[in-house]
Coordinates of C-alpha atoms (C1' of nucleotides) in Angstrom, one line a residue:
Chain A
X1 CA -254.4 -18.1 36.8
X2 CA -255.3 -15.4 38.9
X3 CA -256.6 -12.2 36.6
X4 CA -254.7 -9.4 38.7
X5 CA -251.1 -10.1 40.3
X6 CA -248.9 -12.0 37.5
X7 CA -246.9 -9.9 39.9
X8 CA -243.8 -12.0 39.1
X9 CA -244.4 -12.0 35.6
X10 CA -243.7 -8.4 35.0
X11 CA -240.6 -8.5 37.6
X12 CA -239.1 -11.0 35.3
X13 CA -239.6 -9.5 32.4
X14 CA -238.6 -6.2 34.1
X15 CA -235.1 -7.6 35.2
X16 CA -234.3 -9.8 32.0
X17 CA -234.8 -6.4 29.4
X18 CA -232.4 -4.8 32.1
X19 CA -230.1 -7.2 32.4
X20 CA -230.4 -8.9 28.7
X21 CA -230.1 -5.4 27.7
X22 CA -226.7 -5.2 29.6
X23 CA -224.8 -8.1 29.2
X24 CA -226.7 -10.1 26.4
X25 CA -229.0 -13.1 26.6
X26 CA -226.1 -15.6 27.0
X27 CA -224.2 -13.3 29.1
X28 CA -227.4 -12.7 31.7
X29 CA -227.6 -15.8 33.8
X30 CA -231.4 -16.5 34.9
X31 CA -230.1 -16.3 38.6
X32 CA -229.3 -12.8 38.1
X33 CA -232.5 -12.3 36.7
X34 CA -234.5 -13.8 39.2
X35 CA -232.1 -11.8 42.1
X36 CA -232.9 -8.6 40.5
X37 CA -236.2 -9.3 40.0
X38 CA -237.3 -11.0 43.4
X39 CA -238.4 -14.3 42.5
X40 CA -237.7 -17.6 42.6
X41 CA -235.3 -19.3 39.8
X42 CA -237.5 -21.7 39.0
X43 CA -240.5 -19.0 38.2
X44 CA -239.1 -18.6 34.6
X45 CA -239.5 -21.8 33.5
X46 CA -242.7 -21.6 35.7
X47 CA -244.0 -18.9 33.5
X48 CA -242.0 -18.8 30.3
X49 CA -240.8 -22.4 29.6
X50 CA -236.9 -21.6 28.9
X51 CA -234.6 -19.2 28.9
X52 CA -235.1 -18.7 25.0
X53 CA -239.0 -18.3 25.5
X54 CA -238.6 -15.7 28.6
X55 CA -236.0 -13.6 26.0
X56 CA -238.9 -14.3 23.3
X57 CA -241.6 -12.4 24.9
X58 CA -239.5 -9.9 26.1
X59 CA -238.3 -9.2 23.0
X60 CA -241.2 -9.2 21.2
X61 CA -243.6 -7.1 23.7
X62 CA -241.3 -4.1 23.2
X63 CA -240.5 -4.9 19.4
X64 CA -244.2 -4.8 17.9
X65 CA -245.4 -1.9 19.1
X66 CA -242.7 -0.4 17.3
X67 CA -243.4 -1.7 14.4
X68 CA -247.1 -1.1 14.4
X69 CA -246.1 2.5 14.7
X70 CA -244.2 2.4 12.2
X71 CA -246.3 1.4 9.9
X72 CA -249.1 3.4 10.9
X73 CA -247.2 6.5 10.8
X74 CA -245.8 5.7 7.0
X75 CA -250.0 4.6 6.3
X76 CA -250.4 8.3 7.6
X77 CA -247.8 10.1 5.5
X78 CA -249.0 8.1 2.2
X79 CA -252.4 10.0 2.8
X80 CA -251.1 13.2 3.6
X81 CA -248.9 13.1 0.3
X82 CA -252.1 12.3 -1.4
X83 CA -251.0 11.3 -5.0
X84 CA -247.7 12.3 -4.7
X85 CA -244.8 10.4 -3.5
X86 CA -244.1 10.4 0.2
X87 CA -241.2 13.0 0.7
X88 CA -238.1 11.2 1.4
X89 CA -237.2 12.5 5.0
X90 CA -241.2 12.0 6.2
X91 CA -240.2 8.4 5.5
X92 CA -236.7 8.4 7.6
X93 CA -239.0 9.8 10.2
X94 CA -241.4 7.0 10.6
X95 CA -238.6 4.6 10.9
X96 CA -236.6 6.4 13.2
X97 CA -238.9 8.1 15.4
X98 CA -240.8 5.3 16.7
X99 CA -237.8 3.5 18.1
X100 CA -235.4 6.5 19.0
X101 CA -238.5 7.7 21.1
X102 CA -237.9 5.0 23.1
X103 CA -234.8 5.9 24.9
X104 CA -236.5 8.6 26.7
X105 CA -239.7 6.3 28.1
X106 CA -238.5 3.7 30.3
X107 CA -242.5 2.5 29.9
X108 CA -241.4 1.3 26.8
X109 CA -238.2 -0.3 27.8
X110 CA -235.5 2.9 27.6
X111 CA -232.5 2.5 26.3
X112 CA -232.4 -0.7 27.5
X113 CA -234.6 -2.2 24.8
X114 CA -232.6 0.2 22.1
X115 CA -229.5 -1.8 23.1
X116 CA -231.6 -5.0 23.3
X117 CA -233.1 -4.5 19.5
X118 CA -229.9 -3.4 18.2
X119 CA -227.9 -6.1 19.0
X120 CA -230.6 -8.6 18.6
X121 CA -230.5 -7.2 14.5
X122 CA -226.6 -6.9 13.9
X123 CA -225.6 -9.9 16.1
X124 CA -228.9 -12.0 16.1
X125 CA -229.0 -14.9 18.2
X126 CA -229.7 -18.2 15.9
X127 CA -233.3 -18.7 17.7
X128 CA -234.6 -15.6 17.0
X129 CA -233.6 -15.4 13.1
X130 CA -237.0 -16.9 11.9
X131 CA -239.3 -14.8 14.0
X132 CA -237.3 -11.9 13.6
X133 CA -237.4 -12.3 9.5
X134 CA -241.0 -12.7 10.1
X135 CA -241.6 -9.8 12.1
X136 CA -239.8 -7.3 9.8
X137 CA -240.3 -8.8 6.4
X138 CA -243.7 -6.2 6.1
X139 CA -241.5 -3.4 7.0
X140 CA -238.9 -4.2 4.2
X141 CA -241.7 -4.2 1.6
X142 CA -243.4 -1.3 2.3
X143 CA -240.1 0.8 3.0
X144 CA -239.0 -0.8 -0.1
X145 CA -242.3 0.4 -2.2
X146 CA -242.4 3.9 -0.5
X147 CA -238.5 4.8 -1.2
X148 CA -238.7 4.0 -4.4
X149 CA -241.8 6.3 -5.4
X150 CA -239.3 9.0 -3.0
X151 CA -236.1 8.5 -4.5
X152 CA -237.3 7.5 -8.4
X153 CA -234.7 7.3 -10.7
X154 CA -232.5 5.2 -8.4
X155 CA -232.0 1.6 -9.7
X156 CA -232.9 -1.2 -6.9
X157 CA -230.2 -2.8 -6.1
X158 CA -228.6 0.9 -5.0
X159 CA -231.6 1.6 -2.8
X160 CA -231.3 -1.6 -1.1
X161 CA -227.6 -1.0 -0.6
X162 CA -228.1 2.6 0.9
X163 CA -231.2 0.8 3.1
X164 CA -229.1 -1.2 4.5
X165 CA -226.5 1.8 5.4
X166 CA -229.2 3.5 6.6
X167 CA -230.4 0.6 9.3
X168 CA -226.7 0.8 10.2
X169 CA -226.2 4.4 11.2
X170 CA -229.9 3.8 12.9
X171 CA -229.2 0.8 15.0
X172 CA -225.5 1.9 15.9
X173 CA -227.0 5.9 17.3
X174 CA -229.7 3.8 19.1
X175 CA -227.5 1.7 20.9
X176 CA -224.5 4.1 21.4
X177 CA -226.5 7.1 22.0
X178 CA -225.3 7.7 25.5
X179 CA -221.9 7.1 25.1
X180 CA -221.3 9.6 22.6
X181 CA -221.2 12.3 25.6
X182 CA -218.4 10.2 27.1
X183 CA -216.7 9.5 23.9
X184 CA -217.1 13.1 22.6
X185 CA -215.5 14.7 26.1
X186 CA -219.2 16.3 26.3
X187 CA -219.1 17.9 22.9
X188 CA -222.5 15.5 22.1
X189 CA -225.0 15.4 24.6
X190 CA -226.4 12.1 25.2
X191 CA -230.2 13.1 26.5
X192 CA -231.1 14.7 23.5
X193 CA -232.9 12.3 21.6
X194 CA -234.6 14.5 19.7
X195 CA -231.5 16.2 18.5
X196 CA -230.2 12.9 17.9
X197 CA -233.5 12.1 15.5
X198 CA -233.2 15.1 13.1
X199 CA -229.6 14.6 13.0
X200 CA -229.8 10.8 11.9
X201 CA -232.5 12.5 9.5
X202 CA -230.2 14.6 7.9
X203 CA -227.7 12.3 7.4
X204 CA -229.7 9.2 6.2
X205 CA -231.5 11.7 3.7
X206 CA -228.3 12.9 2.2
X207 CA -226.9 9.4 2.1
X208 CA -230.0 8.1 0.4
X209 CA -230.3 10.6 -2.4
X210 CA -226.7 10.9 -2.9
X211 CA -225.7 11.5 -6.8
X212 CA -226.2 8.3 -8.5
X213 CA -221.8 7.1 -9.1
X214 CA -220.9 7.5 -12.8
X215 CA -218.9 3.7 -12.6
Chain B
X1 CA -188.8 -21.8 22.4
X2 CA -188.0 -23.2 18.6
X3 CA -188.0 -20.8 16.1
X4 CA -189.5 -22.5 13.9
X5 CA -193.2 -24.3 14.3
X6 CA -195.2 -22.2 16.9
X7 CA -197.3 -24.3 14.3
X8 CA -200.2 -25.0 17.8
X9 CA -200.2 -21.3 18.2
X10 CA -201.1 -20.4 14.8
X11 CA -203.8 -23.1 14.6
X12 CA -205.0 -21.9 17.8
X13 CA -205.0 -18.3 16.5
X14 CA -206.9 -19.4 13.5
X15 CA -209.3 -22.0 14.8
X16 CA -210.6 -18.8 17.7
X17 CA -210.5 -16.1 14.5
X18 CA -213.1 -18.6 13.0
X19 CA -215.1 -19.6 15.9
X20 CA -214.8 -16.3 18.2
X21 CA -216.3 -14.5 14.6
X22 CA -218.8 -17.1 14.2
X23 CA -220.1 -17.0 17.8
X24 CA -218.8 -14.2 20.0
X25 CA -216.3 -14.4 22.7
X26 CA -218.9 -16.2 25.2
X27 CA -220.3 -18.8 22.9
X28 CA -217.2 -20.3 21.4
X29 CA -215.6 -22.1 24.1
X30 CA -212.0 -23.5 23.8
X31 CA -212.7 -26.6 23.7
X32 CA -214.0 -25.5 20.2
X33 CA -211.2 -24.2 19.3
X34 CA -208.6 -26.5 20.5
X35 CA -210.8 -29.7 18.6
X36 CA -211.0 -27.5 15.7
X37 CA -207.5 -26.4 16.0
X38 CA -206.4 -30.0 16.6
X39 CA -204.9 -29.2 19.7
X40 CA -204.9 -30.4 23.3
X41 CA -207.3 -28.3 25.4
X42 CA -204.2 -27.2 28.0
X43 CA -202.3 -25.4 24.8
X44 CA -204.4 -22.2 25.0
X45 CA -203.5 -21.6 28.9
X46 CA -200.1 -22.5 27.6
X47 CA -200.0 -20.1 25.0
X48 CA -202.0 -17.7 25.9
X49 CA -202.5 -17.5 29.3
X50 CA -206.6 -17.2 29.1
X51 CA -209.2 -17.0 27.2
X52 CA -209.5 -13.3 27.2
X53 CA -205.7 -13.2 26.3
X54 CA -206.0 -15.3 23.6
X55 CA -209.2 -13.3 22.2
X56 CA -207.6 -9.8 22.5
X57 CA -204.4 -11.3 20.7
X58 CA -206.0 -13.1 18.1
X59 CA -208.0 -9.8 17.7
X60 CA -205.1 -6.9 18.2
X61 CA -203.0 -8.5 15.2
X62 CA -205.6 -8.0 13.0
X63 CA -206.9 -4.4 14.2
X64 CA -203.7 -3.1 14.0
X65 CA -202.2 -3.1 10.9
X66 CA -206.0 -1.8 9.7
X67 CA -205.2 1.3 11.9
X68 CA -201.8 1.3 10.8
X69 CA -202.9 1.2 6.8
X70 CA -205.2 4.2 8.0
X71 CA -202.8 6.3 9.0
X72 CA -200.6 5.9 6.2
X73 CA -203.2 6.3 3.9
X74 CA -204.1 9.5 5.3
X75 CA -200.8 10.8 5.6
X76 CA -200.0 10.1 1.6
X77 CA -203.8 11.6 1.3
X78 CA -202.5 14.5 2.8
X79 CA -199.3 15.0 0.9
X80 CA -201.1 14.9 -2.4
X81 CA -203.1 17.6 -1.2
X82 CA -200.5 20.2 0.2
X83 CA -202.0 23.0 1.6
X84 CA -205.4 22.1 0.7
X85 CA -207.9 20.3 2.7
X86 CA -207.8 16.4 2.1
X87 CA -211.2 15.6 -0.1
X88 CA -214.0 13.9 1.8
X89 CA -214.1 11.2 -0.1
X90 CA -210.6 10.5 -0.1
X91 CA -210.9 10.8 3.8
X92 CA -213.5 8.1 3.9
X93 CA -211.8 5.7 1.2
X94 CA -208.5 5.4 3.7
X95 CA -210.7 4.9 6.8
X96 CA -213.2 2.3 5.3
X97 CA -210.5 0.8 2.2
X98 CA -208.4 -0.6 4.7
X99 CA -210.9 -2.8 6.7
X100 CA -213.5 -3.5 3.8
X101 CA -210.7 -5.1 1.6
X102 CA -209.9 -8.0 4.7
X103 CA -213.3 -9.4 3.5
X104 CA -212.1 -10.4 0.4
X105 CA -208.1 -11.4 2.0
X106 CA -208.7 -14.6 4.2
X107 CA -205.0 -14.3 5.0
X108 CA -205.8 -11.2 6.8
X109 CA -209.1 -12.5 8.7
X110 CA -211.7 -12.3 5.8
X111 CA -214.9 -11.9 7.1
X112 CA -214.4 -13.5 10.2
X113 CA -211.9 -10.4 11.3
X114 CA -215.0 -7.9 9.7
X115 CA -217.7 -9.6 12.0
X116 CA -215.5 -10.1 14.9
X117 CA -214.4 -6.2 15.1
X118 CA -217.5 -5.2 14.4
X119 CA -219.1 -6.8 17.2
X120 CA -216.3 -5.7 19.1
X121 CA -217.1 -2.1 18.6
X122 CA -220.6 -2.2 18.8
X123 CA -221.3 -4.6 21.7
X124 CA -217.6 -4.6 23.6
X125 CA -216.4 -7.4 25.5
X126 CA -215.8 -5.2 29.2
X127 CA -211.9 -6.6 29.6
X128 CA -211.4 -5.2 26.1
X129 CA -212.9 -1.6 26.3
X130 CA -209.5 0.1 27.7
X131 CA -207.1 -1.4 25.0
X132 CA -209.3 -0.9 22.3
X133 CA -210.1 2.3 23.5
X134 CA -206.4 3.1 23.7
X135 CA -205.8 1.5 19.7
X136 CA -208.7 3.7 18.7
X137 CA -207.8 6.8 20.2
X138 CA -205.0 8.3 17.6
X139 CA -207.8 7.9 14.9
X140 CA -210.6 9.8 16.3
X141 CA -207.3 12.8 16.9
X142 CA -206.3 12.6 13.2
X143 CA -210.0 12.1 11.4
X144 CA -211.6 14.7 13.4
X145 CA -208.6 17.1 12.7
X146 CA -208.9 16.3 8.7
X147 CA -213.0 16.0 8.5
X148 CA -212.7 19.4 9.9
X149 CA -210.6 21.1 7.3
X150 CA -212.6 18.7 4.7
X151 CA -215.9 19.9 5.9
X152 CA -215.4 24.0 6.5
X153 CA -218.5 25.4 8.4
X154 CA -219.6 22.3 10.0
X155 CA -219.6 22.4 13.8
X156 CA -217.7 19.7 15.6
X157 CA -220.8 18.9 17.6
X158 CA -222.6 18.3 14.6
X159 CA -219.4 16.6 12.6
X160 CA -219.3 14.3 15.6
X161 CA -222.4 13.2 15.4
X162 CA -222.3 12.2 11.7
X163 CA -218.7 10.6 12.6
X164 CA -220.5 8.4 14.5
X165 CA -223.3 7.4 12.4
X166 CA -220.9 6.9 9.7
X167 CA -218.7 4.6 11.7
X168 CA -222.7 3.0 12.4
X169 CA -223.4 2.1 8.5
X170 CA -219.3 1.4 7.8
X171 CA -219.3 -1.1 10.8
X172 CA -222.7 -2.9 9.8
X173 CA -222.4 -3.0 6.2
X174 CA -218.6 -4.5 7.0
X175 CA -220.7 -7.3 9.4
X176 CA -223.2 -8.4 6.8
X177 CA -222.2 -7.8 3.4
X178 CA -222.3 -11.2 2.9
X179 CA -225.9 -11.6 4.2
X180 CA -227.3 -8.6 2.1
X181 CA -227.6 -11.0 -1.0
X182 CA -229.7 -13.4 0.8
X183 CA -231.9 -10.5 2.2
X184 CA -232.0 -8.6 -0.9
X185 CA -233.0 -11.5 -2.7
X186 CA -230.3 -11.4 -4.9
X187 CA -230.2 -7.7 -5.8
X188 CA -227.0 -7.2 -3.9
X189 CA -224.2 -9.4 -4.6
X190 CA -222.3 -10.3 -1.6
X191 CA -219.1 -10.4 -2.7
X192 CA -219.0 -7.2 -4.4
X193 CA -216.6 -5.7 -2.0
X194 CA -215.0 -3.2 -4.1
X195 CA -219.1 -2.2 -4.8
X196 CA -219.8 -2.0 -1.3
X197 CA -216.9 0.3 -0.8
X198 CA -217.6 2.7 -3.3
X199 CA -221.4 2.5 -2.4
X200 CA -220.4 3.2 1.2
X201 CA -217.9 6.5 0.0
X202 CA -221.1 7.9 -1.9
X203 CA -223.3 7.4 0.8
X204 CA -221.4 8.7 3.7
X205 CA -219.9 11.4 2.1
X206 CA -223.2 12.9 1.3
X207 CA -224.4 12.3 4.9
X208 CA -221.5 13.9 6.3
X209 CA -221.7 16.8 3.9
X210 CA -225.7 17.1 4.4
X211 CA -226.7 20.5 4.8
X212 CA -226.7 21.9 8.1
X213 CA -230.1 22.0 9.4
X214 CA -231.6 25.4 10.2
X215 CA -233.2 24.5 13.8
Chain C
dA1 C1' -263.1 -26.0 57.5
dT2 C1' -262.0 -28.6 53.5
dT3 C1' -261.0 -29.0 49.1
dT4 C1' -259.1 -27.5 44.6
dG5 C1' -256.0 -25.5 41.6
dT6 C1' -252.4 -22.1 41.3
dT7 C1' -248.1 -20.3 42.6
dT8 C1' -243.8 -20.4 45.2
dT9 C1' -240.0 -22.6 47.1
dA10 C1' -235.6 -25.2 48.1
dA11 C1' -233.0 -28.7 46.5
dA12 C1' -231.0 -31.5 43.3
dC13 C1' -229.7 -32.7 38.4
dA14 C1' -226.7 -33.2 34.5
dT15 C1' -223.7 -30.4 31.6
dT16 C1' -220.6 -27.3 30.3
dT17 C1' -217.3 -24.0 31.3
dG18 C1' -212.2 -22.1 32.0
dT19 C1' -208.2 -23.5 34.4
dT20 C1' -204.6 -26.3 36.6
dT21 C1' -201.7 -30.2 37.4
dA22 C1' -198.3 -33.5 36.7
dA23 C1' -196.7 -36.9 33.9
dA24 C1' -195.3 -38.1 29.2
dT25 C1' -193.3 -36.9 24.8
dC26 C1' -190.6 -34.4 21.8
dA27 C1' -186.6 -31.6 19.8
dC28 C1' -182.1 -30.3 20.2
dC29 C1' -177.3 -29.9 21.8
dT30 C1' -173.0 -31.6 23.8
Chain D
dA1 C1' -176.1 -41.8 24.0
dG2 C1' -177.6 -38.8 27.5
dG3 C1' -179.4 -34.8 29.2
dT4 C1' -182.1 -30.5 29.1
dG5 C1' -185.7 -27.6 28.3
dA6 C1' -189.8 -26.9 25.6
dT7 C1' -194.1 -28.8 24.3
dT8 C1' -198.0 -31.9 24.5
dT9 C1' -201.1 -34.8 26.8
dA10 C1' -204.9 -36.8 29.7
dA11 C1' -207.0 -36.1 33.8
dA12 C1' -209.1 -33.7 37.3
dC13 C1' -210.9 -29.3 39.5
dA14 C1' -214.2 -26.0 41.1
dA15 C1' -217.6 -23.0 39.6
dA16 C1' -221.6 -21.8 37.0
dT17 C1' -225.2 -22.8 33.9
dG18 C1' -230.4 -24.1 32.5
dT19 C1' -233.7 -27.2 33.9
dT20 C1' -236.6 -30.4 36.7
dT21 C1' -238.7 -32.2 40.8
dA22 C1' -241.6 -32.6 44.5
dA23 C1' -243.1 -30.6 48.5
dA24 C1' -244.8 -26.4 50.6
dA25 C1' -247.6 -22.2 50.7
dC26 C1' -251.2 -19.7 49.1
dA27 C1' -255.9 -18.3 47.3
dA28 C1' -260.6 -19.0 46.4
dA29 C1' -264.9 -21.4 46.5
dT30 C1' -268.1 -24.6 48.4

DNA sequence: ATTTGTTTTAAACATTTGTTTAAATCACCT
DNA sequence: AGGTGATTTAAACAAATGTTTAAAACAAAT
C-alpha cells in the first residue's frame, strides 16, 4: 500500500457520491462508476470489497463529519447558555447548519451528498439501517435532552412528533433545494443556502413551539 | 374483453402496490409481482404494456382521487367561508386529510400508497416527472392562491418556501408514521393517524404563519 | 538487474432483469 | 358441437448486473 497515490481510491469515491447521489445506489451501476471515474471495474471490489462496502465508506466519510459538528456546535451553545436552557432556534441551527452548509462546498460532497443523505434517511436501503441507527442514535438523545429543557412544558410524546416533522421539512429542503427555482418559475432562488437556513429556522421554530392542542 | 374478471389485472395491480411500496420501482421486479400476484410472468406486458406502465397506473389511480378529494375539500372550504379568507388550518386539513386517512383504508392503498407517493415525490422515477408534474400542477395554482388570502402580508417568495417545507414534514411523516413507534420507543403510537393529522395541522400551521423574519 | 509486493487490467462467470414469442387453454356465442 | 377471440402459459431472448480470476504492469528495495 503505497502512502501517496490511492489515486483511484478517491476517483471512485468521487464518481459513486456523484452518481449514487443521482440515480441511487441500486440505480448507479459500478460500470458507470468506474467510467466516470477512470478506473478499472474490478478496482472497487479491489479496494472496497462490494458494491455495498464502496456506498458504506462513501456514505459515511461525508456523514460523520456532520455529525461531529453537530454535536460540537450544540456542546458550544449549552456553554454559552450557561445555566439556562439552550434557546430553541440556537438548537435548530446546530442541526441544520452543519448539513445545509454543505450544498455550497463541493469539498464536502455538495448537493450531491445532501441528496445522498436524504434519501439514504427517508428511503434507507436495508444494509445501511444498523449503522445508520448507530450513527444517529447520540444525536436523538442529546436533541432529545436539549429540546426539552427549550421547549419545557411540552409533553414527550408531542416533542418527538414535531422532531420528526422537523427532520422532514430538513431532509426534503436539503434534497430539493435547487429545484425550488424551477418549481417556483424563479420566485425562490436555489443558491441561497443561507436564505434557505434561516427560513427552515423560522419555520421549524414555530412548528416546534406551536400552542400545545386543547384535544 | 369480459366484463367481468379482469380478476389478473387487479391481482397484478395489488401484488406491484405491495411490492413497488415495499421496494421502489427498481427493486421489485415482476417476477415478484406476478409470483405474488399468482400470475404468469407474460400477464403484465399483456396488461400493461411495461413495467413503467404498470407502475404509473397502479400509482395514478391512487394519486388521483387524493387530488380530486383536495379540490373538493377546498372548494366546500371555501364556500363556508364566503368572502372571507379560507382559515389556515382548514387549508392544511383538506391538503394533508385526504392522503393521511389512506393509511388507515387498505382499500385505498394503506400505507403502501403513503410510502409509494412519497418516495415518488421526493426521489422521482425520471419517466414519471412529466405526468406527475402535470397531476400536481392544478394544486400548487389553487393552494398558493388560498395560502395567500389565508396568510395576508406574507410574501410569495417567502410563502413558497414554507409550502415547500410543509409538503417536506407532510410527505415524511405520511412515509414513516408507522416506524415512529419503533423509533420513539413507544412514545408515539403508530397508528394514531387521526393524531398524526392533527399534530401535523398544529405544526405546520404555525410554521407557515411564523413571523416574518426581520433580515 | 532481480526480486517482491502492490496495483491494474481484460476476460469470463453466474444471475437476474424486462420483454417477446408462439402454442395452449379458456369463455362465450351461434 | 364448432368456431372465435380473449386470456394464459412455458419457454426463450438479449442485455445488464456484481463479482471473481489470473495474468500483466508497475514500483520499490536489495
Amino acid at each position: 500500500m503505497s502512502v501517496v497515490s490511492q489515486a483511484t481510491r478517491e476517483h471512485i469515491l468521487k464518481a459513486a457520491e456523484h452518481l449514487f447521489g443521482q440515480h441511487g445506489f441500486s440505480c448507479a451501476s459500478l460500470r458507470q462508476i468506474t467510467d466516470e471515474a477512470g478506473v478499472n471495474l474490478a478496482a472497487v471490489n479491489y479496494y472496497f470489497g462490494s458494491k455495498e462496502d464502496l456506498y458504506k465508506q462513501m456514505l459515511f466519510r461525508r456523514v460523520r463529519p456532520v455529525n461531529e459538528e453537530r454535536l460540537n456546535l450544540l456542546t458550544q451553545a449549552e456553554q454559552l447558555a450557561g445555566d439556562q436552557p439552550v434557546p430553541l432556534r440556537s438548537v435548530l441551527d446546530t442541526f441544520i447548519r452543519p448539513l445545509l452548509r454543505r450544498a455550497a462546498d463541493s469539498a464536502l460532497g455538495g448537493m450531491s451528498f445532501l441528496r445522498l443523505i436524504s434519501r439514504d434517511l427517508t428511503d434507507p436501503q436495508p444494509f445501511m439501517l444498523d449503522e445508520m441507527a448507530r450513527e444517529f442514535d447520540p444525536l436523538v438523545t442529546r436533541y432529545t435532552h436539549v429540546l426539552t429543557q427549550a421547549l419545557p412544558g411540552t409533553p414527550l410524546p408531542e416533542l418527538f412528533w414535531r422532531m420528526q416533522f422537523t427532520i422532514g421539512a430538513v431532509l426534503y429542503a436539503a434534497a430539493h433545494q435547487h429545484d425550488f427555482e424551477r418549481i417556483s418559475h424563479g420566485l425562490c432562488r436555489g443558491d441561497d443556502f443561507d436564505g434557505c437556513i434561516h427560513r427552515l429556522i423560522d419555520f421549524c421554530a414555530a412548528g416546534l413551539g406551536a400552542p400545545l392542542s386543547t384535544s
